[in-house]
PDB file of C-alpha atoms and ligand atoms in Angstrom:
ATOM      1  CA  MET A  27      79.000  76.365  72.626  1.00 71.00           C
ATOM      2  CA  SER A  28      79.546  80.140  72.886  1.00 75.00           C
ATOM      3  CA  GLU A  29      81.306  81.529  75.915  1.00 77.00           C
ATOM      4  CA  PRO A  30      78.909  83.485  78.201  1.00 77.00           C
ATOM      5  CA  THR A  31      79.738  87.098  78.073  1.00 85.00           C
ATOM      6  CA  PRO A  32      79.444  89.246  81.381  1.00 91.00           C
ATOM      7  CA  THR A  33      76.948  91.833  81.405  1.00 93.00           C
ATOM      8  CA  LEU A  34      77.589  95.305  82.932  1.00 95.00           C
ATOM      9  CA  MET A  35      75.156  95.647  85.895  1.00 96.00           C
ATOM     10  CA  ILE A  36      74.552  98.318  88.393  1.00 96.00           C
ATOM     11  CA  VAL A  37      74.150  97.089  91.795  1.00 97.00           C
ATOM     12  CA  THR A  38      72.899  99.274  94.647  1.00 97.00           C
ATOM     13  CA  CYS A  39      72.699  98.130  98.242  1.00 97.00           C
ATOM     14  CA  ARG A  40      69.591  99.403  99.906  1.00 96.00           C
ATOM     15  CA  THR A  41      70.144  97.987 103.426  1.00 96.00           C
ATOM     16  CA  ALA A  42      69.818 100.653 106.239  1.00 95.00           C
ATOM     17  CA  GLY A  43      72.759 101.246 108.166  1.00 96.00           C
ATOM     18  CA  CYS A  44      75.117  99.413 105.483  1.00 97.00           C
ATOM     19  CA  PRO A  45      78.355 101.403 104.695  1.00 97.00           C
ATOM     20  CA  ASN A  46      77.651 100.890 101.094  1.00 97.00           C
ATOM     21  CA  ALA A  47      73.997 101.794 101.091  1.00 97.00           C
ATOM     22  CA  ASP A  48      72.700 103.886  98.099  1.00 97.00           C
ATOM     23  CA  GLU A  49      76.016 103.438  96.543  1.00 96.00           C
ATOM     24  CA  SER A  50      75.928 102.286  93.078  1.00 96.00           C
ATOM     25  CA  PHE A  51      78.484  99.863  91.787  1.00 95.00           C
ATOM     26  CA  THR A  52      78.987  98.800  88.283  1.00 95.00           C
ATOM     27  CA  VAL A  53      80.277  95.156  88.130  1.00 94.00           C
ATOM     28  CA  ARG A  54      80.394  92.519  85.357  1.00 94.00           C
ATOM     29  CA  MET A  55      78.025  89.791  86.185  1.00 94.00           C
ATOM     30  CA  TYR A  56      76.913  86.420  84.538  1.00 93.00           C
ATOM     31  CA  PRO A  57      73.286  85.685  84.463  1.00 92.00           C
ATOM     32  CA  ASN A  58      72.311  82.737  86.582  1.00 92.00           C
ATOM     33  CA  VAL A  59      70.556  79.879  84.897  1.00 92.00           C
ATOM     34  CA  GLU A  60      67.847  79.672  87.573  1.00 94.00           C
ATOM     35  CA  GLU A  61      66.246  82.327  89.483  1.00 94.00           C
ATOM     36  CA  PRO A  62      67.192  84.795  90.294  1.00 92.00           C
ATOM     37  CA  VAL A  63      68.923  85.566  87.282  1.00 93.00           C
ATOM     38  CA  TRP A  64      70.749  88.313  88.750  1.00 94.00           C
ATOM     39  CA  ALA A  65      72.204  87.864  92.193  1.00 94.00           C
ATOM     40  CA  ALA A  66      74.980  89.808  94.119  1.00 94.00           C
ATOM     41  CA  MET A  67      76.146  90.007  97.827  1.00 95.00           C
ATOM     42  CA  CYS A  68      76.892  93.322  99.166  1.00 96.00           C
ATOM     43  CA  ALA A  69      80.418  93.649 100.566  1.00 94.00           C
ATOM     44  CA  GLY A  70      79.188  96.076 103.202  1.00 96.00           C
ATOM     45  CA  CYS A  71      76.523  94.256 104.836  1.00 97.00           C
ATOM     46  CA  ASP A  72      76.736  90.706 103.463  1.00 96.00           C
ATOM     47  CA  GLN A  73      73.187  90.814 102.215  1.00 95.00           C
ATOM     48  CA  MET A  74      71.716  90.080  99.011  1.00 94.00           C
ATOM     49  CA  VAL A  75      71.479  93.130  96.904  1.00 96.00           C
ATOM     50  CA  GLN A  76      67.896  93.562  95.753  1.00 92.00           C
ATOM     51  CA  ASP A  77      68.601  96.646  93.480  1.00 96.00           C
ATOM     52  CA  ILE A  78      70.310  95.235  90.560  1.00 96.00           C
ATOM     53  CA  VAL A  79      69.618  96.769  86.852  1.00 95.00           C
ATOM     54  CA  PRO A  80      71.558  96.577  83.761  1.00 94.00           C
ATOM     55  CA  ALA A  81      73.862  99.194  82.874  1.00 94.00           C
ATOM     56  CA  THR A  82      72.932 100.360  79.416  1.00 84.00           C
ATOM     57  CA  PRO A  83      75.626 102.337  77.957  1.00 69.00           C
ATOM     58  CA  SER A  84      74.398 105.311  76.187  1.00 67.00           C
ATOM     59  CA  ALA A  85      75.137 104.958  72.640  1.00 65.00           C
TER      60      ALA A  85
HETATM   61 ZN1   ZN B 114      75.063  96.519 101.933  1.00 59.70          ZN
END
């Protein structure tokens, strides 16, 4: 059994009127076993963030 490693993801809230709207946050996330694989809740509006993309570091 290997320890799950967190993945750096960029989450951006797209909720209109949210104080965090269109602001991107880089967070460490663990993939879920079931769909949705990536799920995050916005701290600004308490809505599920739809825009979650992997942060691919430029090597
Ligand atoms: Zn939000």
